GROMACS .gro file of C-alpha atoms in nm:
model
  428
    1UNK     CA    1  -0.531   2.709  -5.808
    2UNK     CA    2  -0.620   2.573  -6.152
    3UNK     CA    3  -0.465   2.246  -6.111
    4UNK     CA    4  -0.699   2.216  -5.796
    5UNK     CA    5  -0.998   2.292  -5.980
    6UNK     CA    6  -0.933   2.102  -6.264
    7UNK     CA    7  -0.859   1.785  -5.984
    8UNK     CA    8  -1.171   1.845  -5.794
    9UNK     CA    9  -1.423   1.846  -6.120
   10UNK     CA   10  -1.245   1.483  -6.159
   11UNK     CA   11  -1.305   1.380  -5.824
   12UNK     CA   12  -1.695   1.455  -5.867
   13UNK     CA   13  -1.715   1.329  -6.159
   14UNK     CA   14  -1.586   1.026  -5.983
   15UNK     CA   15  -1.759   1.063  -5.686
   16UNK     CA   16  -2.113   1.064  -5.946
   17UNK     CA   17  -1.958   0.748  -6.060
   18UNK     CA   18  -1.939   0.557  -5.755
   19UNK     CA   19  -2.320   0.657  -5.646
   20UNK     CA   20  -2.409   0.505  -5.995
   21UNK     CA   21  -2.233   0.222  -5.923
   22UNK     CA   22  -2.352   0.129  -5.557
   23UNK     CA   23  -2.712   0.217  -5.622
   24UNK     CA   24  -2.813  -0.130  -5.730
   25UNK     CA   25  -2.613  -0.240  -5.397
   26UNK     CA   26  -2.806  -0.071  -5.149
   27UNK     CA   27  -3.115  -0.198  -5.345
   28UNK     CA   28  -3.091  -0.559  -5.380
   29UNK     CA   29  -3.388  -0.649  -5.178
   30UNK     CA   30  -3.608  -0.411  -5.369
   31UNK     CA   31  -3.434  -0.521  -5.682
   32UNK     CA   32  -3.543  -0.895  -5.653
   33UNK     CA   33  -3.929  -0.771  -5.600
   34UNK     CA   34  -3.938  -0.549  -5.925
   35UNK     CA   35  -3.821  -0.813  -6.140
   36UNK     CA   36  -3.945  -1.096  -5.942
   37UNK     CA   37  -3.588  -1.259  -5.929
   38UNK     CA   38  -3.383  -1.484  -5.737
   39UNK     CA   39  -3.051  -1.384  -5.557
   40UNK     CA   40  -2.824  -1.537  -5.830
   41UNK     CA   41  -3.003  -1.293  -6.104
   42UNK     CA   42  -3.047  -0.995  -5.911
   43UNK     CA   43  -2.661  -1.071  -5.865
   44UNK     CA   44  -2.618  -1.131  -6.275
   45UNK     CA   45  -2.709  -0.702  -6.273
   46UNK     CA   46  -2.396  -0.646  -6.077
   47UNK     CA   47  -2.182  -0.913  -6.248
   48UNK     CA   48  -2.271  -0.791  -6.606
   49UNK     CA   49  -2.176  -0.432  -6.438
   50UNK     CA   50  -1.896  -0.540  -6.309
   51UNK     CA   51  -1.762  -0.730  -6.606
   52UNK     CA   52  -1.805  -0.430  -6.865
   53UNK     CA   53  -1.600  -0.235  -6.560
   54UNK     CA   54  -1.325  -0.484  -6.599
   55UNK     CA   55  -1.289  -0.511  -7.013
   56UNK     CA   56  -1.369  -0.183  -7.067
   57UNK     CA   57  -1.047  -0.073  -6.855
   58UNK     CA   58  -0.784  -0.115  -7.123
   59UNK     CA   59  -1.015   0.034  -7.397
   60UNK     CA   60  -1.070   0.351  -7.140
   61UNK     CA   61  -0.684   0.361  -7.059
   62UNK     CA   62  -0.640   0.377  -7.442
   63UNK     CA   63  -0.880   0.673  -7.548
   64UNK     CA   64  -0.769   0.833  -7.231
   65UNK     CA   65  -0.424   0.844  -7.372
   66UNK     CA   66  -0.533   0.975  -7.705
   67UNK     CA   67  -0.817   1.211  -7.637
   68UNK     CA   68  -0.755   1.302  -7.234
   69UNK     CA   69  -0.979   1.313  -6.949
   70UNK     CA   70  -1.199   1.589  -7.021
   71UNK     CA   71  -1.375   1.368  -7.307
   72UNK     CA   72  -1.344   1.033  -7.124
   73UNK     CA   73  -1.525   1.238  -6.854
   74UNK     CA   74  -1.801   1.356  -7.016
   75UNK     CA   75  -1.863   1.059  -7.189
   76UNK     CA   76  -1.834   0.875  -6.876
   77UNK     CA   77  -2.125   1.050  -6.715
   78UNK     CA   78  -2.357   1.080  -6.987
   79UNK     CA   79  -2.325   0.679  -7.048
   80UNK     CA   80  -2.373   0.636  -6.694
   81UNK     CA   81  -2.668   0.899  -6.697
   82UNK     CA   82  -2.826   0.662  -7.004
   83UNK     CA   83  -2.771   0.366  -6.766
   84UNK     CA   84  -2.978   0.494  -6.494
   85UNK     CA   85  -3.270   0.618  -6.697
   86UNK     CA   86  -3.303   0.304  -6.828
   87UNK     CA   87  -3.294   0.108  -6.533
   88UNK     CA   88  -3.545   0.360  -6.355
   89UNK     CA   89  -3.860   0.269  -6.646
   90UNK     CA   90  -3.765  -0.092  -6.682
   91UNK     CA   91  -3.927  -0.432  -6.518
   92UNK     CA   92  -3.776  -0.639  -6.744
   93UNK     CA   93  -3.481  -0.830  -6.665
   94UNK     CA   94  -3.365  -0.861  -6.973
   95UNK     CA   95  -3.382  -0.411  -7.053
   96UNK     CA   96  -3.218  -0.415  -6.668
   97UNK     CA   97  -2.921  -0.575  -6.790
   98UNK     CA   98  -2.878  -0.407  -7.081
   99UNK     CA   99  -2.881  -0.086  -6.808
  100UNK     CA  100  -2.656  -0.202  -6.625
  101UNK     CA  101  -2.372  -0.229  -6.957
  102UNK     CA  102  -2.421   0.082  -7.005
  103UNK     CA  103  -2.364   0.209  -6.652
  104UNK     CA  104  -2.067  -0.024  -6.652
  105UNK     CA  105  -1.922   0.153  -6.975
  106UNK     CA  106  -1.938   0.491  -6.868
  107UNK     CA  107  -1.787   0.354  -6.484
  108UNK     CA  108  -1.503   0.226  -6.702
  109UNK     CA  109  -1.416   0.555  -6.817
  110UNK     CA  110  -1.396   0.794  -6.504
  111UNK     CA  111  -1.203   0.665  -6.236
  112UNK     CA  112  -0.881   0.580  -6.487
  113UNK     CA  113  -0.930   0.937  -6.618
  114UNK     CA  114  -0.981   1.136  -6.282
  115UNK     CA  115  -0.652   0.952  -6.181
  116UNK     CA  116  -0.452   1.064  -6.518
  117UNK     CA  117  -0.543   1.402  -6.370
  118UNK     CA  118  -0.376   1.398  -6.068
  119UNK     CA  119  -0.027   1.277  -6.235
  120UNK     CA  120  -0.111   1.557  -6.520
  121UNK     CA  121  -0.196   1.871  -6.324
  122UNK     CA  122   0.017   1.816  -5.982
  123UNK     CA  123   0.355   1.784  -5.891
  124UNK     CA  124   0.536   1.474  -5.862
  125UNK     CA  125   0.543   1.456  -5.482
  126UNK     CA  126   0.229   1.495  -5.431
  127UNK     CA  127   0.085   1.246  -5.671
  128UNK     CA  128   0.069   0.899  -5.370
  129UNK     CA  129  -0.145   1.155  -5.161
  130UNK     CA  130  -0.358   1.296  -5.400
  131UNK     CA  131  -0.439   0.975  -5.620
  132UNK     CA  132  -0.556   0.827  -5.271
  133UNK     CA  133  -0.785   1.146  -5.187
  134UNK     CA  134  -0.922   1.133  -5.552
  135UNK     CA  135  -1.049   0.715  -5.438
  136UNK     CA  136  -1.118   0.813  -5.082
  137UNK     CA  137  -1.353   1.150  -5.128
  138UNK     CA  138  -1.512   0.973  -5.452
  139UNK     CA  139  -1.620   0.704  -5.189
  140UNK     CA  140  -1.833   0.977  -5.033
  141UNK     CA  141  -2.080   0.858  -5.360
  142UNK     CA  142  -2.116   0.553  -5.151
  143UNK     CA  143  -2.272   0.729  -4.858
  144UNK     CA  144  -2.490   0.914  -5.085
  145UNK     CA  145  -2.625   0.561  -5.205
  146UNK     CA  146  -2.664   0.417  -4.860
  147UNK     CA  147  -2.870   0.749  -4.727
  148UNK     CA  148  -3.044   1.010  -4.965
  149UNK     CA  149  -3.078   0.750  -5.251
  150UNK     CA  150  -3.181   0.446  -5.041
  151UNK     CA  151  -3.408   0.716  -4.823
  152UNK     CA  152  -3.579   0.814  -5.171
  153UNK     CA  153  -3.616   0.433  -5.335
  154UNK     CA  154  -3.824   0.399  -5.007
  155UNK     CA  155  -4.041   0.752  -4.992
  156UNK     CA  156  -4.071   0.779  -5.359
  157UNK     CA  157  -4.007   0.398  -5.539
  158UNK     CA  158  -3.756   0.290  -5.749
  159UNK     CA  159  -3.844   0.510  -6.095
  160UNK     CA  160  -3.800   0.850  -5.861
  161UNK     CA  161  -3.484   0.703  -5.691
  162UNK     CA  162  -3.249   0.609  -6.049
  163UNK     CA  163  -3.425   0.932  -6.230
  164UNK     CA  164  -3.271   1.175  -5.922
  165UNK     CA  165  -2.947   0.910  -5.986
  166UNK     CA  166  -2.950   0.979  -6.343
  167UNK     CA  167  -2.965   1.373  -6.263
  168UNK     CA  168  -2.675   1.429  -6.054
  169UNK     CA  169  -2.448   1.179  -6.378
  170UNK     CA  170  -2.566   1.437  -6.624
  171UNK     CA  171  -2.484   1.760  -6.367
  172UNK     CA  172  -2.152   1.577  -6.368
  173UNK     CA  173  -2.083   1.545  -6.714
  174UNK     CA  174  -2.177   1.950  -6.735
  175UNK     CA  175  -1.900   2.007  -6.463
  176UNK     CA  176  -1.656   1.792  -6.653
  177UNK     CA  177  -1.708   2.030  -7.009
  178UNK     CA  178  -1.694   2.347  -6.786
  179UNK     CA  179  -1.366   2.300  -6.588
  180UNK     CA  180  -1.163   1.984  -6.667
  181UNK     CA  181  -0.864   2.038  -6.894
  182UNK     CA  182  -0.627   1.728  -6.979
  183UNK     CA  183  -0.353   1.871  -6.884
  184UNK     CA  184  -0.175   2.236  -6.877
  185UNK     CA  185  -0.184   2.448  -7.125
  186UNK     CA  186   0.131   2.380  -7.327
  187UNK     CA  187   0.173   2.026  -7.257
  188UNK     CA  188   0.249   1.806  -7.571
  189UNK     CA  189  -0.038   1.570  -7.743
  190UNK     CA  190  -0.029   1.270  -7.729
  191UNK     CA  191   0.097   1.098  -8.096
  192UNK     CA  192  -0.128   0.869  -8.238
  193UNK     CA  193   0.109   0.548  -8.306
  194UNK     CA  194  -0.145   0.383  -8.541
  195UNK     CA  195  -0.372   0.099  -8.478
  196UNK     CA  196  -0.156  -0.188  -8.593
  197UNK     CA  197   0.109  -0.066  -8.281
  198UNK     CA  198  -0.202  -0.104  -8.037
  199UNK     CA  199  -0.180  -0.514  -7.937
  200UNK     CA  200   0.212  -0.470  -7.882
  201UNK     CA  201   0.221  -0.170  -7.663
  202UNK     CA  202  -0.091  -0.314  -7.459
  203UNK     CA  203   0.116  -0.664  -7.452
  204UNK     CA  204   0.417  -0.479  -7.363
  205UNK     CA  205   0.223  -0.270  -7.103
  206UNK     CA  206   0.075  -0.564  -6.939
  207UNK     CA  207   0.374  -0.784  -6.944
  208UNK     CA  208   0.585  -0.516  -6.732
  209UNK     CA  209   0.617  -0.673  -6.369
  210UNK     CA  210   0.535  -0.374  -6.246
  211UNK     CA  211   0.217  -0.372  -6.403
  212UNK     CA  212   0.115  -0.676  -6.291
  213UNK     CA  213   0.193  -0.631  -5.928
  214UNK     CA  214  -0.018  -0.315  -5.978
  215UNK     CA  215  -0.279  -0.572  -6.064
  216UNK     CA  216  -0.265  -0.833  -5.821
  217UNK     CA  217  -0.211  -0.519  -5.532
  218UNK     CA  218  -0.523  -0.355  -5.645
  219UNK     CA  219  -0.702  -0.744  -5.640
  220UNK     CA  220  -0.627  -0.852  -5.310
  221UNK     CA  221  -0.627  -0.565  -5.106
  222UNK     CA  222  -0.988  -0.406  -5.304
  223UNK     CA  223  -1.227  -0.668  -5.397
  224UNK     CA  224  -1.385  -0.732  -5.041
  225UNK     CA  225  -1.502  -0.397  -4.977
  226UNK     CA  226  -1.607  -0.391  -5.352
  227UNK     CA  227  -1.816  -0.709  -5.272
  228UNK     CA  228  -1.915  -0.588  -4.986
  229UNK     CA  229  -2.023  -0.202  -5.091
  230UNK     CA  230  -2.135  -0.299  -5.479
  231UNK     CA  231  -2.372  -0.581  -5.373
  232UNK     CA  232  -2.361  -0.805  -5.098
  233UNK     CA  233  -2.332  -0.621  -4.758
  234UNK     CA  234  -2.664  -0.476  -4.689
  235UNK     CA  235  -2.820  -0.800  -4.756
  236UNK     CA  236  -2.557  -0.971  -4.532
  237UNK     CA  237  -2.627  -0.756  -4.272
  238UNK     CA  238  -2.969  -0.765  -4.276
  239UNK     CA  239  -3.094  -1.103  -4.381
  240UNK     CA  240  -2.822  -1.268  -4.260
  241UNK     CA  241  -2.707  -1.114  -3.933
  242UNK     CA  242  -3.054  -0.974  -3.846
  243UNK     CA  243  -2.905  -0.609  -3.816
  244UNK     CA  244  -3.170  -0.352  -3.884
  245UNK     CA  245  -3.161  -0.130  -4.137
  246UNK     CA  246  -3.041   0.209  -3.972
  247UNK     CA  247  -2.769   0.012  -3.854
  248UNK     CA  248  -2.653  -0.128  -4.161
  249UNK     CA  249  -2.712   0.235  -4.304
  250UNK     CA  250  -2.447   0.289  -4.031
  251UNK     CA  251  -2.190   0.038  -4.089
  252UNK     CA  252  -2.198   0.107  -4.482
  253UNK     CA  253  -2.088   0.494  -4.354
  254UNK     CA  254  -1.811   0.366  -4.159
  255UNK     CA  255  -1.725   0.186  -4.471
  256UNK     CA  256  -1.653   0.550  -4.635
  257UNK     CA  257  -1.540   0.756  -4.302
  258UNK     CA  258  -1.266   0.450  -4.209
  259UNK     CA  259  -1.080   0.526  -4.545
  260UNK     CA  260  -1.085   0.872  -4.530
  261UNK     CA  261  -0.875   0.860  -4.194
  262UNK     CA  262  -0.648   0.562  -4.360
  263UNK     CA  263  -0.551   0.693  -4.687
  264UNK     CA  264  -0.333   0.979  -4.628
  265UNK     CA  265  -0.125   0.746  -4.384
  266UNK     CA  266  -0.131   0.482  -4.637
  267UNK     CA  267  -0.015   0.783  -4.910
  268UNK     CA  268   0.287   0.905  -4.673
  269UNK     CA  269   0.375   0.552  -4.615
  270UNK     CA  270   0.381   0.462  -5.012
  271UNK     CA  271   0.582   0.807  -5.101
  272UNK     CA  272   0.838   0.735  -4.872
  273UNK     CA  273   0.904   0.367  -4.846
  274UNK     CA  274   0.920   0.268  -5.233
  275UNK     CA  275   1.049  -0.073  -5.163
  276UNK     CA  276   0.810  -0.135  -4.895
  277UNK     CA  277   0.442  -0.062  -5.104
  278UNK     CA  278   0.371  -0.400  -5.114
  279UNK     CA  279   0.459  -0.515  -4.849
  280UNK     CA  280   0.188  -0.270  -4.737
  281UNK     CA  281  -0.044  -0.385  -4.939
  282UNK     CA  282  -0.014  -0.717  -4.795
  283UNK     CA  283  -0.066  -0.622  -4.405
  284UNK     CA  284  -0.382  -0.442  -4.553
  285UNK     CA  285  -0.509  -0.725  -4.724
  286UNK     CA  286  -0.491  -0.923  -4.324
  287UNK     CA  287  -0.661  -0.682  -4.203
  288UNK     CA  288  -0.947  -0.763  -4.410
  289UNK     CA  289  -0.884  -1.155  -4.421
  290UNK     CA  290  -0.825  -1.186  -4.087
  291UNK     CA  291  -1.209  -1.048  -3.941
  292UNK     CA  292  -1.345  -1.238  -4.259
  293UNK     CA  293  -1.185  -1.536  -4.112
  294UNK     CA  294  -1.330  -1.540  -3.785
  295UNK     CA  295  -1.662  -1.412  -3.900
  296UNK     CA  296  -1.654  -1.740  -4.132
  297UNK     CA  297  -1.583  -1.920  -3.797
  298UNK     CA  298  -1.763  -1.776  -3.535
  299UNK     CA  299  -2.051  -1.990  -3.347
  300UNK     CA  300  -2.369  -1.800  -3.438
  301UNK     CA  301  -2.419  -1.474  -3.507
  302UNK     CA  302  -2.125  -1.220  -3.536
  303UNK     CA  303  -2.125  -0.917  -3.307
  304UNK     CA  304  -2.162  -0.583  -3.403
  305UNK     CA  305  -1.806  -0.486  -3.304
  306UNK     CA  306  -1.608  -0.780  -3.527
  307UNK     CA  307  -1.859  -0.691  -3.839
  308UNK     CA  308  -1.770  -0.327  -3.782
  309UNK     CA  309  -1.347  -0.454  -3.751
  310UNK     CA  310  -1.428  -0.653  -4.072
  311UNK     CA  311  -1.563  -0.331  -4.259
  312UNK     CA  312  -1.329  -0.134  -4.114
  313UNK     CA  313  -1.057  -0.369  -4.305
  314UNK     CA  314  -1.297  -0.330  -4.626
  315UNK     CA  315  -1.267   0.039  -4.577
  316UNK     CA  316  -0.854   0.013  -4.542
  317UNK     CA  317  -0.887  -0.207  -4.811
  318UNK     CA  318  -0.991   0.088  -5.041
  319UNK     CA  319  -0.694   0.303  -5.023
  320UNK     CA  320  -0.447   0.009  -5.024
  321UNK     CA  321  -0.571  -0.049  -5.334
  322UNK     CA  322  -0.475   0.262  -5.489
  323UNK     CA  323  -0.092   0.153  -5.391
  324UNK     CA  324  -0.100  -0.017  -5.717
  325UNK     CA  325  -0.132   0.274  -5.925
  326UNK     CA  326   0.188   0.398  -5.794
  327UNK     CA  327   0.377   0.072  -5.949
  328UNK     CA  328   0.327   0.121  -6.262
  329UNK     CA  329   0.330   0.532  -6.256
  330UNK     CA  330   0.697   0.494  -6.106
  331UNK     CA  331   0.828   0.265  -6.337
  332UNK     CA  332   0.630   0.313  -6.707
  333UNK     CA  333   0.639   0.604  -6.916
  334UNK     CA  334   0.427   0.865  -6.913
  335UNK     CA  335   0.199   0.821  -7.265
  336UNK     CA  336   0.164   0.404  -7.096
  337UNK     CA  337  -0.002   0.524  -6.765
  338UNK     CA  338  -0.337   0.544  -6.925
  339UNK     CA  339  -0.372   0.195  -7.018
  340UNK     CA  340  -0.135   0.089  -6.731
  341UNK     CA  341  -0.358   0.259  -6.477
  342UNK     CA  342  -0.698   0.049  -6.694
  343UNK     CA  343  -0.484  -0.278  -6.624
  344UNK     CA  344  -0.470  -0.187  -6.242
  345UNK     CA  345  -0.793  -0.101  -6.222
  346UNK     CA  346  -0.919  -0.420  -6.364
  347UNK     CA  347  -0.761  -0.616  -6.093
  348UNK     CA  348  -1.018  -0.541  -5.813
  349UNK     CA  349  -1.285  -0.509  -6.057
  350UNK     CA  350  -1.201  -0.873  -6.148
  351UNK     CA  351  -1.201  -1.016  -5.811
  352UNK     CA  352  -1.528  -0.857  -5.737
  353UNK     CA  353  -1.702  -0.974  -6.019
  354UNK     CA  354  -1.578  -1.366  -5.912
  355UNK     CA  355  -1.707  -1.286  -5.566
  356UNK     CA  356  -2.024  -1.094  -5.681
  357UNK     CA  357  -2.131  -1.426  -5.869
  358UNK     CA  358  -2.000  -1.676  -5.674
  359UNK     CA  359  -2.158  -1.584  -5.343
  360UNK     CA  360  -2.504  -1.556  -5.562
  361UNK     CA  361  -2.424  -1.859  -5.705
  362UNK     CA  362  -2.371  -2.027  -5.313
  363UNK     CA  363  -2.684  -1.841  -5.146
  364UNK     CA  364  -2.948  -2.002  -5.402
  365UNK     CA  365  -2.755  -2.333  -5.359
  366UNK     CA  366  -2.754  -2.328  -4.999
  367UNK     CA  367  -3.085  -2.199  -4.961
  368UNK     CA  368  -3.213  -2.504  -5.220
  369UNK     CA  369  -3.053  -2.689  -4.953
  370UNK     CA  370  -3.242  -2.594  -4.654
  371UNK     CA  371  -2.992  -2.363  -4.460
  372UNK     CA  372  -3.111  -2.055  -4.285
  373UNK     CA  373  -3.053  -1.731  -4.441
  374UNK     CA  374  -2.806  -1.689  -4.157
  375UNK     CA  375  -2.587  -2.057  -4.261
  376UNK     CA  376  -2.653  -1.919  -4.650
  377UNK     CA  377  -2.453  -1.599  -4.617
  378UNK     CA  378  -2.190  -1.692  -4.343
  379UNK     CA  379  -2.056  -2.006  -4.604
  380UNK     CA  380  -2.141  -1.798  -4.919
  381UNK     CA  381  -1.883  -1.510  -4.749
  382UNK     CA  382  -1.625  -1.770  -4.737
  383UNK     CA  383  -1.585  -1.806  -5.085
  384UNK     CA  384  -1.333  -1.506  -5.094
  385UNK     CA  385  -1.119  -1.633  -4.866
  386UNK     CA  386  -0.960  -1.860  -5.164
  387UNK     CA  387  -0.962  -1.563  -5.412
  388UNK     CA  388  -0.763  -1.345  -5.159
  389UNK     CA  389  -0.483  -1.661  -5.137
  390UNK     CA  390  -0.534  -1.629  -5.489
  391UNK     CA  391  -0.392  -1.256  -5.501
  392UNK     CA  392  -0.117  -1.312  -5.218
  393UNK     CA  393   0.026  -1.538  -5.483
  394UNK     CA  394   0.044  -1.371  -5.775
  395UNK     CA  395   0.134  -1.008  -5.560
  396UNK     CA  396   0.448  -1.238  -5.459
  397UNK     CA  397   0.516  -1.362  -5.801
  398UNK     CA  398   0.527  -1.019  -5.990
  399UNK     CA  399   0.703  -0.872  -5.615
  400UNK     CA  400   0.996  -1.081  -5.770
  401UNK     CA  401   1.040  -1.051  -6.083
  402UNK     CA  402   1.019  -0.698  -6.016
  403UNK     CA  403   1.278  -0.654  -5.840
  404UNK     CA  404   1.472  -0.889  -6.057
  405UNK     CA  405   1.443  -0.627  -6.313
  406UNK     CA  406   1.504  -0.328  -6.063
  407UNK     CA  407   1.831  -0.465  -5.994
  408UNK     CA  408   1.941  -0.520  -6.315
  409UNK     CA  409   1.940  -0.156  -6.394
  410UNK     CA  410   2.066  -0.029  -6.037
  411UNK     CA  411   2.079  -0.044  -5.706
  412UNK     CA  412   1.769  -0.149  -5.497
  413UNK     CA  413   1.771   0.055  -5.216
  414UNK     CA  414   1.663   0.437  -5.278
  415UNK     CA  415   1.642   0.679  -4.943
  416UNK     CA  416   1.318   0.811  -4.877
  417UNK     CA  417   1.346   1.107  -5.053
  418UNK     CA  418   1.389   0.881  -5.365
  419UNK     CA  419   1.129   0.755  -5.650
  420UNK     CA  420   1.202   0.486  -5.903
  421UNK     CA  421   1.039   0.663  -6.223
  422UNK     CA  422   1.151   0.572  -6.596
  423UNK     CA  423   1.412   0.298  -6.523
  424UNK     CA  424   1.609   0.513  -6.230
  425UNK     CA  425   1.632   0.618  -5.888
  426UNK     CA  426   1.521   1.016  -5.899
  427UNK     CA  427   1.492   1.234  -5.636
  428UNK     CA  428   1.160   1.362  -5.503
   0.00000   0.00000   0.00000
């Protein structure tokens, strides 16, 4: 019962995180008013966000593996707490920014940590299923954005809406003190291996194939919905599709309740089909490219039912993701899977911030143009149609060498009651 506890204080804290995150999203419109800003710098908030996310992933998978996840937690929440008092008293773009690093510090440090968790307090087995409930019920955050938050930005204004924001970061960080442990009580500490050892092992980490398919799996198959949830999609769907608001409200929640019914299959599909996770990953990743595509392409505006397929993909997306975690977890050791995990994490994170800024970049130049708002964000949308080739490629590339290495230590094959874990074939 312990273990459970000590997993579901991770998975608020988490679950805190992601509302942090999206908050900004589901206010972009309100956003450009307060700080009188065009779409490429209300955009700049979520790239600067979203770049601190990505760097500060190796950092967070390294004092994860010295200090554990009940500090990383904490710290996590109360950075992210910071953030959004900040960003609640501030007009100024400049003091907005500077908000947004520091909510992109503390993001860094939760989801890598709440994941450690899982692999720490649970058994083996269990770990695929478990690592995708910790992504999918921390996506409830999401929701939490697009209805109570986004309901109390427009009752109350913006300095009541990130204040309540901030609240529920610092009730987080309380839960995390209270009931997250590390890891059971007799588990070895980590050993410090001195800071001159810290650029090889991270080299080492990130030049493991399996490490870098983790990457380029958690790229293609997340950045979309990231896009999509973090920034983009309730201003696509309004101001560029012409939905109203309640029913973009609605889509964003099928964004969430799509991924809750997709990750355990996606889980039981990973545990017992080693050889075939990314080849999983890829079929997810077309069902997100493929409604993109024809959304891209289709004569006017889309209907409700192919934006709904498209988020439905986004929401797929989410959990197929998480398959690269389980690349690295099955094939590094144990005191590597923090900054392993930070390395993974970075890939979506990555793609995200590319799309973030590029379609930003594409709205204001289209719209300088003279296209309608409705031209502006169909073409700007296509821009991450390259970046998921982009992925496919380098998934395929590190898919090889891979299992160049697999076979040079054994036989390729496993039944599906088998796990490669430390350089072997073990049974589950």
């Amino acid at each position: 019962m312990k273990a459970y506890v000590v997993w579901g204080a991770g998975v608020l804290a988490y679950t805190s995180a992601v509302l942090q995150r999206t908050t900004l999203g589901v206010s972009g419109t309100e956003a450009a008013s307060r700080f009188d800003a065009s779409a490429s710098v209300v955009s700049v908030f979520v790239v600067v966000q979203l770049l601190v996310y990505a760097l500060g992933q190796i950092p967070a998978g390294l004092l994860l593996d010295r200090y554990g996840s009940r500090v990383t937690l904490t710290a996590g929440a109360l950075l992210m707490a910071l953030g959004q008092v900040l960003i609640a008293h501030s007009d100024d773009v400049g003091l907005a920014i500077l908000a947004r690093v520091v909510v992109g510090s503390g993001d860094a440090l939760t989801f890598v940590s709440a994941v450690r968790l899982v692999s720490a307090w649970l058994p083996a087995r269990r770990v695929p299923l478990f690592t995708q409930l910790t992504g999918l019920i921390g996506q409830a955050g999401q929701i939490l954005s697009a209805i109570p938050f986004l309901a109390l930005l427009h009752s109350q204004g913006w300095t009541a809406a990130f204040t309540a924001s901030a609240a529920v970061s610092l009730g987080a960080a309380v839960i995390a003190v209270v009931l997250v442990r590390g890891a059971p009580a007799g588990t070895p500490r980590p050993v410090s291996r001195g800071l001159r050892r810290i650029p090889s092992e991270i080299a080492a980490i990130i030049g493991h194939p399996a490490t870098r398919l983790g990457f380029w799996s958690h790229f293609t198959a997340g950045f979309p919905g990231i896009v999509f949830a973090l920034m983009w999609g309730f201003p696509y769907m309004t101001q560029g599709e012409g939905l109203s608001l309640a029913t973009a409200s609605a889509v964003m929640s099928v964004l969430v309740i799509a991924g809750v019914f997709a990750g355990p299959l996606i889980a039981a599909m990973t545990q017992r089909h080693p050889l075939r996770r990314s080849t999983l990953v890829l079929i997810v990743t077309a069902g997100h490219a493929l409604p993109l595509l024809a959304i891209v392409l289709w004569p006017g505006p889309a209907p409700l039912w192919l934006i709904v397929v498209m988020v439905i993909g986004f929401a797929v997306g989410g959990p197929g993701s998480g398959v690269g975690f389980d690349f690295p977890r099955t094939a590094l050791p144990g005191q590597r899977l923090g900054t392993a995990t930070g390395v993974v994490i970075m890939g979506a994170f990555s793609g995200a911030l590319l799309g973030v800024l590029l379609i930003g970049l594409l709205l204001d130049a289209f719209r300088g143009a003279g296209a309608s708002e409705f031209t502006a964000f169909r073409l700007a949308f296509a821009v991450q149609l390259p970046l998921l080739a982009v992925g496919v490629i380098g998934m395929l590339g590190a898919r090889r060498a891979l299992r160049r290495r697999m076979a040079e230590v054994g036989r390729t094959v496993p039944s599906w009651r088998e796990v490669w874990h430390n350089g072997r074939w073990r049974r589950l």
